[in-house]
Coordinates of C-alpha atoms in Angstrom, one line a residue:
M3 CA 139.9 76.1 123.6
R4 CA 139.9 75.4 119.8
F5 CA 136.2 76.6 119.6
R6 CA 136.7 79.6 121.9
R7 CA 136.0 82.2 119.2
P8 CA 133.0 80.5 117.6
I9 CA 131.3 80.0 121.0
A10 CA 132.1 83.6 122.0
H11 CA 130.4 84.8 118.7
L12 CA 127.3 82.7 119.4
I13 CA 127.0 84.2 122.9
R14 CA 127.5 87.8 121.7
N15 CA 125.3 87.5 118.6
Q16 CA 122.1 89.3 119.3
P17 CA 119.5 91.0 117.0
L18 CA 120.1 94.6 116.3
S19 CA 116.9 95.8 118.0
R20 CA 117.9 94.0 121.2
R21 CA 121.4 95.5 121.1
L22 CA 120.0 99.0 120.7
T23 CA 117.2 98.8 123.3
R24 CA 118.8 96.5 126.0
R25 CA 122.3 97.8 126.3
A26 CA 122.9 96.4 129.8
L27 CA 122.1 92.9 128.7
N28 CA 124.2 93.3 125.5
D29 CA 127.2 94.5 127.6
T30 CA 126.8 91.5 130.0
L31 CA 126.6 89.0 127.1
S32 CA 129.6 90.7 125.5
I33 CA 131.6 90.2 128.7
L34 CA 130.5 86.6 129.1
G35 CA 131.3 85.9 125.4
T36 CA 134.8 87.3 125.9
F37 CA 135.7 85.4 129.0
W38 CA 133.4 82.3 128.9
Y39 CA 136.2 79.9 128.8
V40 CA 137.8 81.2 132.1
P41 CA 134.9 79.8 134.3
A42 CA 135.0 76.6 132.4
L43 CA 138.8 76.2 133.0
V44 CA 138.4 77.1 136.6
L45 CA 135.6 74.6 137.0
V46 CA 137.7 71.8 135.5
A47 CA 140.8 72.8 137.5
I48 CA 138.9 73.0 140.8
S49 CA 137.0 69.8 140.2
L50 CA 140.3 67.9 139.5
F51 CA 142.0 69.4 142.5
A52 CA 139.0 68.8 144.8
T53 CA 138.6 65.2 143.6
F54 CA 142.1 64.3 144.7
I55 CA 141.8 66.0 148.0
S56 CA 138.3 64.7 148.9
A57 CA 139.3 61.1 148.6
G58 CA 136.7 60.1 146.0
D59 CA 133.8 62.3 147.2
T60 CA 133.2 63.6 143.7
S61 CA 129.7 64.9 144.3
T62 CA 130.7 67.3 147.0
A63 CA 133.7 68.4 145.1
L64 CA 131.6 69.0 142.0
R65 CA 129.0 71.0 143.9
Q66 CA 131.6 73.2 145.5
S67 CA 133.3 73.7 142.1
L68 CA 130.0 74.7 140.5
I69 CA 129.4 77.2 143.3
C70 CA 132.9 78.7 142.8
T71 CA 132.3 78.9 139.1
V72 CA 129.0 80.7 139.6
L73 CA 130.7 83.1 141.9
L74 CA 133.4 83.8 139.4
V75 CA 130.9 84.5 136.6
L76 CA 129.0 86.8 139.0
C77 CA 132.2 88.6 139.9
M78 CA 133.1 89.1 136.2
V79 CA 129.6 90.4 135.4
I80 CA 129.7 92.9 138.3
N81 CA 133.2 94.1 137.3
G82 CA 131.9 94.4 133.7
L83 CA 129.0 96.5 134.9
V84 CA 131.3 98.7 137.0
R85 CA 133.6 99.2 134.0
R86 CA 130.6 100.1 131.8
H87 CA 129.5 102.6 134.4
A88 CA 133.0 104.0 134.6
L89 CA 133.2 104.6 130.8
K90 CA 130.0 106.7 130.8
P91 CA 130.8 110.4 130.0
Q92 CA 130.1 112.6 133.0
R93 CA 129.3 116.3 132.8
G94 CA 131.2 118.6 135.1
I95 CA 133.1 121.8 135.4
R96 CA 135.7 121.8 132.6
R97 CA 138.3 123.3 134.8
Y98 CA 138.3 120.2 137.1
A99 CA 137.6 117.6 134.4
V100 CA 141.1 116.1 134.6
Y101 CA 140.8 115.8 138.4
S102 CA 137.4 114.2 138.3
E103 CA 138.4 111.8 135.6
R104 CA 141.5 110.5 137.4
L105 CA 139.8 110.4 140.8
K106 CA 136.9 108.4 139.2
N107 CA 139.4 105.9 137.8
F108 CA 141.0 105.6 141.2
F109 CA 137.8 104.9 143.0
Y110 CA 136.6 102.5 140.3
T111 CA 139.8 100.6 140.7
I112 CA 139.2 100.3 144.4
V113 CA 135.7 99.0 143.7
H114 CA 137.2 96.3 141.4
L115 CA 139.6 95.2 144.1
L116 CA 136.8 95.0 146.6
V117 CA 134.7 92.9 144.3
W118 CA 137.6 90.5 143.8
L119 CA 138.2 90.3 147.5
A120 CA 134.6 89.5 148.1
F121 CA 134.8 86.7 145.5
I122 CA 137.9 85.3 147.2
E123 CA 136.2 85.4 150.6
L124 CA 133.0 83.7 149.4
G125 CA 135.0 81.1 147.4
L126 CA 137.1 80.2 150.5
R127 CA 133.9 80.0 152.5
V128 CA 132.6 77.4 150.1
W129 CA 135.6 75.2 150.9
G130 CA 135.3 75.9 154.6
M131 CA 138.0 78.6 154.9
S132 CA 137.8 82.4 155.4
L133 CA 140.1 85.4 155.3
I134 CA 138.1 87.2 158.0
R135 CA 138.5 84.3 160.4
F136 CA 142.2 84.1 159.6
T137 CA 142.6 87.9 160.3
E138 CA 140.7 87.5 163.6
G139 CA 142.7 84.4 164.7
D140 CA 146.3 83.4 164.2
G141 CA 146.9 85.8 161.4
H142 CA 145.9 88.9 163.2
E143 CA 149.4 90.5 163.4
V144 CA 150.2 89.6 159.8
S145 CA 146.8 90.9 158.6
V146 CA 147.2 94.2 160.5
K147 CA 150.6 94.8 158.8
L148 CA 149.3 93.9 155.4
F149 CA 146.3 96.2 155.8
S150 CA 148.6 99.0 156.9
L151 CA 150.8 98.4 153.9
A152 CA 147.8 98.4 151.5
G153 CA 146.4 101.5 153.1
T154 CA 149.7 103.3 152.8
L155 CA 150.1 102.4 149.2
L156 CA 146.5 103.5 148.4
F157 CA 147.0 106.8 150.1
A158 CA 150.3 107.4 148.4
W159 CA 148.6 106.5 145.0
L160 CA 145.9 109.1 145.8
I161 CA 148.5 111.7 146.7
W162 CA 150.4 110.9 143.4
I163 CA 147.2 111.3 141.4
L164 CA 146.3 114.7 142.9
S165 CA 149.9 116.1 142.7
D166 CA 150.5 114.8 139.2
T167 CA 147.2 116.2 138.0
A168 CA 147.9 119.6 139.6
V169 CA 151.4 119.8 138.0
H170 CA 149.9 118.8 134.6
H171 CA 147.1 121.4 135.0
A172 CA 149.6 124.2 136.0
L173 CA 152.1 123.6 133.3
T174 CA 149.7 123.1 130.4
R175 CA 147.5 126.1 131.3
S176 CA 149.0 128.7 129.0
R177 CA 148.3 130.6 125.8
K178 CA 149.9 127.9 123.6
G179 CA 147.8 125.0 124.7
L180 CA 148.8 121.5 125.9
A181 CA 151.8 121.3 123.6
N182 CA 153.6 124.3 125.1
A183 CA 157.3 124.3 125.7
R184 CA 157.2 124.5 129.5
A185 CA 155.1 121.4 129.8
Q186 CA 157.3 119.5 127.4
T187 CA 160.4 120.6 129.3
M188 CA 159.4 120.5 132.9
M189 CA 156.7 117.8 133.0
P190 CA 159.0 114.7 133.0
L191 CA 161.4 116.3 135.5
I192 CA 158.7 117.3 138.0
R193 CA 156.7 114.1 137.6
N194 CA 159.9 112.0 138.2
V195 CA 160.8 114.0 141.3
L196 CA 157.3 113.8 142.7
F197 CA 157.1 110.1 142.1
V198 CA 160.4 109.4 143.7
A199 CA 159.6 111.6 146.7
I200 CA 156.1 110.0 147.2
F201 CA 157.5 106.5 146.7
I202 CA 160.3 107.0 149.2
I203 CA 158.0 108.5 151.8
A204 CA 155.4 105.8 151.4
L205 CA 158.1 103.1 151.6
I206 CA 159.5 104.5 154.8
V207 CA 156.0 104.8 156.4
A208 CA 155.1 101.3 155.3
L209 CA 158.3 99.9 156.7
A210 CA 157.8 101.8 160.0
N211 CA 154.2 100.5 160.2
M212 CA 155.5 96.9 159.7
G213 CA 157.8 97.3 162.7
M214 CA 161.1 98.1 161.1
N215 CA 163.6 100.7 162.4
V216 CA 163.8 103.4 159.7
T217 CA 166.1 105.8 161.6
P218 CA 169.2 104.6 159.8
L219 CA 167.4 105.1 156.4
L220 CA 166.5 108.7 157.4
A221 CA 170.0 109.5 158.6
G222 CA 171.5 108.1 155.4
A223 CA 169.1 110.1 153.2
G224 CA 170.0 113.2 155.1
V225 CA 173.7 112.7 154.6
I226 CA 173.2 112.1 150.9
G227 CA 171.1 115.2 150.5
L228 CA 173.7 117.4 152.2
A229 CA 176.4 116.0 150.0
I230 CA 174.4 116.7 146.9
G231 CA 173.5 120.2 148.1
F232 CA 177.1 121.2 148.8
G233 CA 178.6 119.6 145.7
A234 CA 176.1 120.9 143.1
Q235 CA 175.1 124.3 144.3
S236 CA 175.3 125.9 140.9
L237 CA 173.3 123.1 139.3
V238 CA 170.6 123.3 142.0
A239 CA 170.4 127.1 141.6
D240 CA 169.9 126.6 137.9
L241 CA 167.2 124.0 138.4
I242 CA 165.3 125.9 141.0
T243 CA 165.4 129.2 139.1
G244 CA 164.5 127.6 135.8
L245 CA 161.6 125.7 137.6
F246 CA 160.0 129.0 138.8
I247 CA 160.7 130.8 135.5
I248 CA 159.0 128.1 133.4
I249 CA 156.1 127.4 135.8
E250 CA 155.3 131.2 135.9
D251 CA 155.4 131.1 132.0
S252 CA 157.8 134.0 131.8
L253 CA 159.1 132.8 128.5
A254 CA 158.4 130.1 126.0
I255 CA 159.6 128.7 122.7
D256 CA 159.5 131.3 119.8
D257 CA 159.2 134.3 122.3
Y258 CA 161.4 137.3 121.5
V259 CA 163.1 138.2 124.8
D260 CA 165.9 140.2 126.4
V261 CA 167.5 138.1 129.2
G262 CA 170.8 139.1 130.9
G263 CA 171.6 141.6 128.1
H264 CA 171.0 139.0 125.4
L265 CA 168.3 139.8 122.9
G266 CA 166.9 137.1 120.6
T267 CA 164.3 134.4 119.9
V268 CA 163.9 131.5 122.3
E269 CA 164.8 128.4 120.4
G270 CA 165.1 125.9 123.3
L271 CA 164.5 125.3 127.0
T272 CA 166.2 122.7 129.1
I273 CA 166.0 122.1 132.8
R274 CA 168.9 124.5 133.5
T275 CA 169.5 126.7 130.4
V276 CA 167.7 128.8 127.8
R277 CA 168.9 129.0 124.2
L278 CA 168.5 132.2 122.2
R279 CA 169.3 133.1 118.6
D280 CA 169.9 136.8 118.0
I281 CA 169.3 138.9 114.9
D282 CA 172.8 138.1 113.6
G283 CA 172.1 134.3 113.9
I284 CA 174.4 133.8 116.9
V285 CA 173.1 131.3 119.4
H286 CA 173.4 132.2 123.1
T287 CA 173.1 129.6 125.9
I288 CA 172.3 131.2 129.2
P289 CA 172.0 129.4 132.6
F290 CA 168.8 130.2 134.4
S291 CA 170.8 131.3 137.5
E292 CA 172.3 134.2 135.6
I293 CA 168.9 135.6 134.6
K294 CA 168.0 138.5 136.8
S295 CA 165.2 140.0 134.7
I296 CA 163.3 139.1 131.6
K297 CA 161.9 141.4 129.0
N298 CA 159.4 139.6 126.8
Y299 CA 158.3 141.3 123.6
S300 CA 155.9 138.5 122.6
R301 CA 153.1 138.8 125.1
E302 CA 149.6 140.0 124.2
F303 CA 150.5 143.1 122.2
G304 CA 153.2 145.6 121.5
Y305 CA 153.6 149.4 120.8
A306 CA 155.2 150.8 117.6
I307 CA 156.4 154.2 118.9
F308 CA 157.3 157.1 116.5
R309 CA 159.4 160.2 117.3
V310 CA 159.1 162.5 114.3
A311 CA 161.2 165.7 114.1
V312 CA 159.0 168.5 112.6
P313 CA 160.9 171.0 110.4
A314 CA 160.9 174.6 111.8
S315 CA 159.3 175.9 108.6
M316 CA 156.3 173.6 108.9
D317 CA 153.3 174.3 111.0
I318 CA 152.8 171.8 113.8
D319 CA 149.1 171.2 113.0
N320 CA 150.0 170.4 109.4
A321 CA 152.6 167.9 110.7
I322 CA 150.0 166.2 112.9
K323 CA 147.5 166.1 109.9
L324 CA 150.2 164.5 107.7
M325 CA 151.0 161.9 110.3
R326 CA 147.3 161.1 110.7
E327 CA 146.9 160.6 107.0
V328 CA 149.9 158.2 106.9
G329 CA 148.4 156.4 109.9
Q330 CA 145.0 156.0 108.3
K331 CA 146.6 154.7 105.1
M332 CA 148.6 152.2 107.1
R333 CA 145.4 150.9 108.7
T334 CA 143.9 150.2 105.3
D335 CA 147.1 148.6 103.9
P336 CA 146.3 144.9 103.3
L337 CA 149.8 144.0 104.4
Q338 CA 149.8 145.9 107.7
R339 CA 146.2 146.2 108.8
R340 CA 146.3 142.8 110.6
N341 CA 149.3 143.9 112.6
I342 CA 147.8 147.3 113.7
W343 CA 145.2 147.0 116.5
S344 CA 144.4 150.7 117.2
P345 CA 144.2 154.1 115.5
L346 CA 147.3 156.3 115.6
E347 CA 147.6 157.7 119.1
F348 CA 149.3 161.1 119.5
Q349 CA 151.1 161.7 122.8
G350 CA 152.1 165.3 122.0
V351 CA 155.4 167.1 121.7
E352 CA 157.9 165.0 123.5
S353 CA 160.9 167.4 123.4
F354 CA 162.8 169.9 121.3
E355 CA 166.1 168.9 119.6
S356 CA 168.3 171.3 117.6
G357 CA 165.4 173.7 117.3
N358 CA 162.9 171.2 116.1
A359 CA 159.8 169.9 117.9
I360 CA 159.7 166.1 118.3
L361 CA 156.2 164.7 117.9
R362 CA 155.5 161.3 119.6
A363 CA 152.8 158.9 118.5
R364 CA 152.2 155.2 118.6
F365 CA 150.3 152.2 117.2
K366 CA 149.1 149.3 119.3
T367 CA 150.3 146.2 117.3
A368 CA 150.3 142.5 117.4
P369 CA 153.2 140.9 119.4
I370 CA 156.6 141.2 117.8
K371 CA 155.2 143.3 114.9
Q372 CA 156.0 146.7 116.4
W373 CA 159.3 147.0 114.6
E374 CA 157.8 146.0 111.3
V375 CA 155.0 148.5 111.7
S376 CA 157.5 151.2 112.6
R377 CA 159.6 150.6 109.5
A378 CA 156.5 150.6 107.3
F379 CA 155.3 153.9 108.9
N380 CA 158.6 155.6 108.4
L381 CA 158.8 154.6 104.8
S382 CA 155.2 155.7 104.1
L383 CA 155.8 159.1 105.9
K384 CA 159.0 159.7 103.8
R385 CA 157.1 159.1 100.6
H386 CA 154.3 161.4 101.6
M387 CA 156.8 164.2 102.4
D388 CA 158.5 163.7 99.1
E389 CA 155.2 164.0 97.3
A390 CA 154.3 167.1 99.2
G391 CA 157.8 168.6 98.5
L392 CA 158.8 168.7 102.1
D393 CA 162.2 168.1 103.5
L394 CA 163.2 166.3 106.6
A395 CA 163.9 168.4 109.7
T396 CA 167.5 169.5 109.8
P397 CA 169.4 170.8 112.9
R398 CA 169.3 174.6 113.3
M399 CA 172.2 176.7 114.6
S400 CA 172.3 180.4 115.2
I401 CA 175.8 182.0 114.7
Q402 CA 176.6 185.6 115.8
V403 CA 179.7 187.2 114.2
M404 CA 181.3 190.2 115.9
T405 CA 183.1 192.6 113.6
A406 CA 185.8 195.1 114.7
G407 CA 184.1 198.2 113.2
G408 CA 180.5 197.6 113.9
G409 CA 177.8 195.7 115.7
P410 CA 177.1 192.0 115.7
Q411 CA 176.0 190.3 112.4
N412 CA 173.7 187.3 112.7
E413 CA 173.7 184.5 110.2

C-alpha cells in the first residue's frame, strides 16, 4: 500500500501518441492504475480465508482466488467502459435534453448493478455456490420478496426521476431563465412533497408485496390527512393558490403588479404570500388566497397613452401635426428611443370635454417604461407649445344674461 501511487503512475504512464490514438486502451489502463490494489487485496484476503477453510489444500484455494481476482478485474474494466460510454456527449432535442440525461444515468446505473451481480454469481460459482440455485431452491420465497422489493424501488426511482425532471422543466421554463424566482421558491417544496409521496407509496407497496398487512397504515394516513385538512384550511388554500400562481408564472420578482388593490413591485415570494413595495416605499404582504386577480405591467410590452385637450382656437389638423413632431423627436431622443418600440399611433378624437376635443394617441413601449415615456412626452409637448406661443386648452362656458328692458345678451 505504501507504493500504491508510484505503481499506479507506472500503469497509467503511456506515450502521448498512444493516449491520443488509443483512447479505449488508455481509459482501461487509467482504471486499472487507479484501482490496481483492490484486486491484490482481494486476492490476499480470499487466499488466506480459503487456506483456513480448505484444510491445507493451498493449490485449489490459490487457483480459486486467482479466478476471483481475474473476475474482479474484468468487472472493474467493464464498469469503467460503461462509465466512459455514459460520459460521452449525445446529441438530441434540446427540449428533452434533461430527460434523456437523467434517464441515461438511470439505465447506466442499472447496467452497473447487473455487472456486479454477474460478478458475484460467477465468483460464487467458482467456490461451488450460486445465487440462482439458491433462488430456485430453499430461498425461493425470500428471493421473490427481495426481487419484488428491488423492482418496486427501481420503479419508484424511475417515477421520481420523471416527475422531478418535469417539475424542474416546468418551473424553470420562463423568460428569466433558470434562476427565476418561481423555481427558487417552489422547487424545494414541490420536490420534497413529491419525494415524500413517492417514498410512502413505494414503501406501502413494498410492504404489501412482502406479505404485511398495510390496512392500518392506510387508515392512519387517512385520519392524519383529514386532521391536517380541517385544522389548516387557510394555510392549505394559500399553498394551493400560490402553487398555481407561481407555476403559471403570473408574477415574478421585480414585476410591477396590481394584486388585490395593492400596486407595487414584487420583492419576494414565499410558499403562501407575496411581498410588494409600493411607490411610497410601504411593504405589503398579501396571502395568495386573497388574490382574486393579477394585473401585471411588466410582461412583454406596455402602452403609453396620451389624452391631449385641443384648444378651441386651434385647428385639429395642426394639433395632430404638432403631436407627430413631438413623437418623432421622442423617437430620436437618445434617452427615450430604447423605451419606444413603435411610431406614435393616433386613435382619433376620444371625446369632448368642456368644449374641447380630446385627442388620443399612444406609444408601444418597453415593459414598465410607459409612465416614463408619458411624462417625457407631456414635457416635450408643453415646451413645443410654449415655443409656438400656444396656450393649453381651457374650459369654455357660454353664459346668457337676460335683461329687463331688452333681449338676451351673450358673453
